[in-house]
XYZ file of C-alpha atoms in Angstrom:
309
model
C 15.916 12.146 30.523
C 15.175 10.559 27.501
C 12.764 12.230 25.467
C 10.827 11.144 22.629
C 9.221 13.904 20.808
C 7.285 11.750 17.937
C 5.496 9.827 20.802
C 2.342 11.640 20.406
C 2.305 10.655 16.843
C 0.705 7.492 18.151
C -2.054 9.209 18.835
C -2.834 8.769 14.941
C -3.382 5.195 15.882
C -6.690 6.205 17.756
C -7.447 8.177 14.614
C -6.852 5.262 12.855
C -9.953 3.319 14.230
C -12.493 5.968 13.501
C -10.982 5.659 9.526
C -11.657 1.874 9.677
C -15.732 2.655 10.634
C -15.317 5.074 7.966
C -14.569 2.525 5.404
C -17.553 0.528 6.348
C -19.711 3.095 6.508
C -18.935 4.273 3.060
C -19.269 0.326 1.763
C -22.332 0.107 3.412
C -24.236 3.627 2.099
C -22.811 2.537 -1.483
C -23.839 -1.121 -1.696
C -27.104 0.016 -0.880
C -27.681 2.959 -2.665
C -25.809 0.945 -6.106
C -27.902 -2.718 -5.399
C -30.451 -2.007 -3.360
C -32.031 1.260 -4.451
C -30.901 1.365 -7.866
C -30.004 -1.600 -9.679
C -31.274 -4.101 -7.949
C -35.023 -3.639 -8.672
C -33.646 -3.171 -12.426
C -33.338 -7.287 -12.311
C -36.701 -8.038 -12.843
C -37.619 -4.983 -15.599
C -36.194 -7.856 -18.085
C -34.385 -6.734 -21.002
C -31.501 -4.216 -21.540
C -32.540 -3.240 -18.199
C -32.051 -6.328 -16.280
C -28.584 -7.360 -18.353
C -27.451 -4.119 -17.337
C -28.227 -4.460 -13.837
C -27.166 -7.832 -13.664
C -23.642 -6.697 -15.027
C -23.192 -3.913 -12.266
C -24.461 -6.120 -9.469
C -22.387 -8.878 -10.591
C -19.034 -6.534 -10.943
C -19.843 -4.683 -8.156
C -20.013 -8.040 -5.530
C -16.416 -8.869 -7.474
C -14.996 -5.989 -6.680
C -16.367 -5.605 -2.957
C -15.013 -9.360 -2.129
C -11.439 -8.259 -3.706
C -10.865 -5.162 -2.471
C -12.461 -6.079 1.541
C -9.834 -9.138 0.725
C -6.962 -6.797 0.124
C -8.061 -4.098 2.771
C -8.359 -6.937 5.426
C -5.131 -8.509 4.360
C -3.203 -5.114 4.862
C -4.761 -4.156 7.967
C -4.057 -7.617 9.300
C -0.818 -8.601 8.141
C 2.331 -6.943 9.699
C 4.472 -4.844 7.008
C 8.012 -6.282 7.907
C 9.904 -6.436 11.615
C 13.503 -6.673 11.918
C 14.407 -9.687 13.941
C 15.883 -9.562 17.458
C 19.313 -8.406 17.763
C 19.753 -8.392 13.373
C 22.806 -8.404 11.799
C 23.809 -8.232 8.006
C 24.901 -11.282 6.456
C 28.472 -9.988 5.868
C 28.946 -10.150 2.267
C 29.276 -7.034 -0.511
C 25.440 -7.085 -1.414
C 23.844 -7.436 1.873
C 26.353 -4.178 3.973
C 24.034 -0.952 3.394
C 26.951 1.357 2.869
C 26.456 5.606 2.106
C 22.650 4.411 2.857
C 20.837 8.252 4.415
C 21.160 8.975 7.954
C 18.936 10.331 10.466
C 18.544 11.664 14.042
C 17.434 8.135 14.887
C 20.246 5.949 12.854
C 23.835 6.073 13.411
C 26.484 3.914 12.219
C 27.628 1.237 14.457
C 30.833 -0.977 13.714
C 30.747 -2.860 16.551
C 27.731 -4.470 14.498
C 30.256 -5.980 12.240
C 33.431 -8.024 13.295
C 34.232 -8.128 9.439
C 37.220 -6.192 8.086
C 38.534 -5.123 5.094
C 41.699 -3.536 3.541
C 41.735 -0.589 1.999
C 43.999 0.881 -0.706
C 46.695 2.773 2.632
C 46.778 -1.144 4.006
C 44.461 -0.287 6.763
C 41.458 -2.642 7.338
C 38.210 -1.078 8.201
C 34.778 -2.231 9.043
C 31.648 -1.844 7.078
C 29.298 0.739 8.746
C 25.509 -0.590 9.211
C 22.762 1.288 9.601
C 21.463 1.268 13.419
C 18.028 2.294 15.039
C 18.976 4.008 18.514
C 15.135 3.838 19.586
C 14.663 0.394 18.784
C 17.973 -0.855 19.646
C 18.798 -2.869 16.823
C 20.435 -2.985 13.363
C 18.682 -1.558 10.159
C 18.480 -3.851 7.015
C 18.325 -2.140 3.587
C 15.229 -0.254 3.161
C 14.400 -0.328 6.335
C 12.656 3.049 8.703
C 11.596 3.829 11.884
C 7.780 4.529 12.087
C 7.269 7.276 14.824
C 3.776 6.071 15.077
C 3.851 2.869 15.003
C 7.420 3.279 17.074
C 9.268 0.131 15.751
C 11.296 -0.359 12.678
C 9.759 -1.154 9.392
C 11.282 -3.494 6.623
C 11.161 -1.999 3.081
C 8.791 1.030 4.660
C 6.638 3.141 2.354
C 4.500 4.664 4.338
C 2.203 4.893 7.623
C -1.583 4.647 6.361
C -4.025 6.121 9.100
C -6.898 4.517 6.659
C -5.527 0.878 7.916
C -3.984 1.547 11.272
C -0.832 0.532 10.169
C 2.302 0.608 8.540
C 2.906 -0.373 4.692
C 6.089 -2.255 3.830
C 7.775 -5.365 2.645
C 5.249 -7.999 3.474
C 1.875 -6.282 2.739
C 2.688 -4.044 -0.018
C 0.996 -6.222 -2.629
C -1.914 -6.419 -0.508
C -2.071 -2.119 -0.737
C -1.536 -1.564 -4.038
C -4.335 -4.348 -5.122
C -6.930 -2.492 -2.099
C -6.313 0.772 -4.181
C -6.931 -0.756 -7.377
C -10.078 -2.554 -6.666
C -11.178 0.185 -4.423
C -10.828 2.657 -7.712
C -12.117 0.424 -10.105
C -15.299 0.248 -7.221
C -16.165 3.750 -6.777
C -15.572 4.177 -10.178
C -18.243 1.929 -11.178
C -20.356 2.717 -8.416
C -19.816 6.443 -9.376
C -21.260 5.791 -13.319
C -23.541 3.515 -11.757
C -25.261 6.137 -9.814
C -25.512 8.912 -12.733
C -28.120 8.740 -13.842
C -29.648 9.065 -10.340
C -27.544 11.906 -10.038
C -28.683 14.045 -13.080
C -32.216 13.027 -11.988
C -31.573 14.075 -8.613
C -33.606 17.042 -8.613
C -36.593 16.172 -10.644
C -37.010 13.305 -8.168
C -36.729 15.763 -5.079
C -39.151 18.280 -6.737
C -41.827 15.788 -7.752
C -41.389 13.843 -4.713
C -40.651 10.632 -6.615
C -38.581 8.822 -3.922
C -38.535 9.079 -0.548
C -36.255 11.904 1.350
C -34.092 9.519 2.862
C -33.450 7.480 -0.277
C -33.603 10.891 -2.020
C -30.290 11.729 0.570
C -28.331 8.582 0.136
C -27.891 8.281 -3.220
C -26.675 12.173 -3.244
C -23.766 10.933 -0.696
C -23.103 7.624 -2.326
C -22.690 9.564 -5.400
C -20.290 12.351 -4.335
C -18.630 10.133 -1.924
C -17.832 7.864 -4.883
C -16.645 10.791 -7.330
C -14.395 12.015 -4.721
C -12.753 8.798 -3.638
C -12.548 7.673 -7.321
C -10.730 10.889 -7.808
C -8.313 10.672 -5.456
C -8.246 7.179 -5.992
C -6.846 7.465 -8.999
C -3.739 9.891 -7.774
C -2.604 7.019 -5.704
C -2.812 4.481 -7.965
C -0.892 6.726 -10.950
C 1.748 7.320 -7.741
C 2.501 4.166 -6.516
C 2.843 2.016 -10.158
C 5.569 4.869 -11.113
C 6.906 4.126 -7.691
C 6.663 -0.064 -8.190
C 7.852 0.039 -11.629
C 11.147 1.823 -10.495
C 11.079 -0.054 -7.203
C 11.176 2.598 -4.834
C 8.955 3.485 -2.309
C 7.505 7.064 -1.032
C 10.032 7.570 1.388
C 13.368 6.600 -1.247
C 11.925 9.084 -3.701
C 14.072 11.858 -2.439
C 17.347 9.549 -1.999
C 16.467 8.274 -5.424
C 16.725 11.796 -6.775
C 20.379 12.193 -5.589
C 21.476 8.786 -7.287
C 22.705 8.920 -11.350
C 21.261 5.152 -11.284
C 18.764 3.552 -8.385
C 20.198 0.471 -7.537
C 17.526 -1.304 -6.790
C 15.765 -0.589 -10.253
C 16.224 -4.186 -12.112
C 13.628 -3.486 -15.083
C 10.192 -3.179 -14.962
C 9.520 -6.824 -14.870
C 11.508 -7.466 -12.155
C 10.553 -4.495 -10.057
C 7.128 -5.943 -10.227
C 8.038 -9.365 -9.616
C 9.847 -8.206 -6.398
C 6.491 -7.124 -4.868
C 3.483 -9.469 -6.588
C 6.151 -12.514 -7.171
C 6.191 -14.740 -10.332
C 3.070 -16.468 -10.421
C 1.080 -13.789 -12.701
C -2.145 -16.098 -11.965
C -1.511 -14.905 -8.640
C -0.792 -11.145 -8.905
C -4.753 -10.093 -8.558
C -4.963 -11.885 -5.489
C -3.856 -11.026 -2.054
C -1.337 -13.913 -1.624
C 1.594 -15.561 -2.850
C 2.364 -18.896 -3.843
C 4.749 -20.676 -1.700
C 7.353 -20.784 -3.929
C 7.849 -17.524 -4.428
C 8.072 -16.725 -1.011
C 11.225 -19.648 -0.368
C 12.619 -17.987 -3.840
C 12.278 -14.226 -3.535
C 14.061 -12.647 -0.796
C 12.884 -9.465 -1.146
C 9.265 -10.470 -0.076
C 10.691 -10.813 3.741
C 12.012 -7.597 3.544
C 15.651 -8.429 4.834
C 17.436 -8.691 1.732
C 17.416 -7.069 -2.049
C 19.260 -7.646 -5.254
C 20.765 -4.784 -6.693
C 21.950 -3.492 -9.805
C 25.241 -5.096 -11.117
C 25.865 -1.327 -12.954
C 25.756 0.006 -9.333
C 28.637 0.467 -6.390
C 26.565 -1.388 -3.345
């Protein structure tokens, strides 16, 4: 009988849709304790006052629209599947040779009717990386998710905060939700300080009303928490783009004198937001970057020429 014993990891999937409401939730006490409550009614004090609040309710809307952009755009958008019955393009670059090995890969030659000789005049036939759950060859990069139970191109990692899988095709679109959503409960965060220190005052002279009193004590430690650890992912993952690796390579990566898919800093950034910079704070690419740079699809990456393939 075949047994499956990550099945019940798609059980995070469920989990997964309670984390979405989350989200919202959290968007919806901040906007209104930030615009509503707070800075907001600062508009029509005139002066430093109103700039001030104009500037935070201004930023604030900016960085909503980008980073509910970017989280729709990653939710929405699958990360990478490997096509029906995929086989390498047989040529020295594409073959993943010594690539890691696990319970659920094994090598299969028969994937291959390509030969070589080697040096005792014996030809031999490039091993490539096989999924025995999904049935189907592996391209470079490329991982089972035991939650999502398929194969993922250029996987990083399964996020339960957007029911689903981040890899070749929407990891733009995660890195720029972190960075928005940072650089908003970060603002939100300083914009609510001065509530904050208040807090107490207000509560003991009964300034504001309980409720009000209650939300902007959540919005506020809400914020300072997910700025926080905010701020760990986003320090992780542009170590991780500007070496071009992802979480799950950073171990391999470790046993390798030189990673060969590091091409430079420019490049490795380039092989993620593509070449249009006008482009790179937006959740999309320009056409011709996606006919010119393979690695966007997921199915095929340049490597170092410094490096055995």
């Amino acid at each position: 009988m075949d047994i499956n014993p990550f099945k019940i990891c798609s059980g995070l999937k469920v989990l997964g849709y309670f984390m979405i409401l989350l989200v919202a939730a959290i968007i919806g006490i901040s906007y209104y304790a930030v615009v509503i409550l707070t800075w907001g009614p600062q508009l029509l004090r005139g002066g430093f006052h109103s700039f001030l609040g104009f500037f935070i309710v201004i930023v604030s809307h900016i960085l909503l629209i980008l980073s509910l952009w970017s989280y729709l755009m990653v939710v929405f958008n699958d990360p990478g599947s490997v096509p029906e019955n995929w086989r390498p393009i047989l040529s020295e670059e594409n073959v993943e040779v010594g690539c890691s090995m696990t319970s659920s890969d094994y090598v299969a030659p028969e994937a291959s009717s390509s030969s070589w000789a080697t040096s005792d005049g014996l030809e031999r036939r490039p091993p490539v990386a096989y999924c025995i759950r999904c049935q189907n060859g592996k391209p470079p990069r490329c991982h089972h998710c035991s939650v999502c139970q398929r194969c993922v191109l250029k996987m990083d990692h399964h996020c339960v905060w957007i029911v689903n899988c981040v890899g070749a095709c929407n990891y733009k679109f995660f890195l720029l939700f972190l960075l928005y959503s940072f650089l908003g409960t970060t603002l939100d965060t300083l914009a609510l300080l001065p509530k904050f220190i208040k807090f107490f005052d207000d509560a003991k002279n009964h300034s504001s009303s309980p409720g009000n009193l209650a939300i902007l004590f959540l919005a506020f430690v809400l914020n300072l928490a997910f700025s926080l650890s905010l701020l760990c992912f986003v320090v992780m993952h542009t170590s991780l783009l500007l070496s071009n690796t992802t979480s799950i390579e950073v171990y391999e990566k470790k046993q390798t004198i030189r990673w060969k898919y590091d091409l430079g800093r420019k490049k490795n950034v380039e092989q993620v937001f593509g070449t249009k910079k006008a482009l790179w704070f937006f959740p999309l690419f320009s056409k011709e970057d996606l006919d010119n740079i393979p690695a966007l699809h997921g199915l095929d990456f340049p490597t170092r020429s410094d490096v055995e393939a």
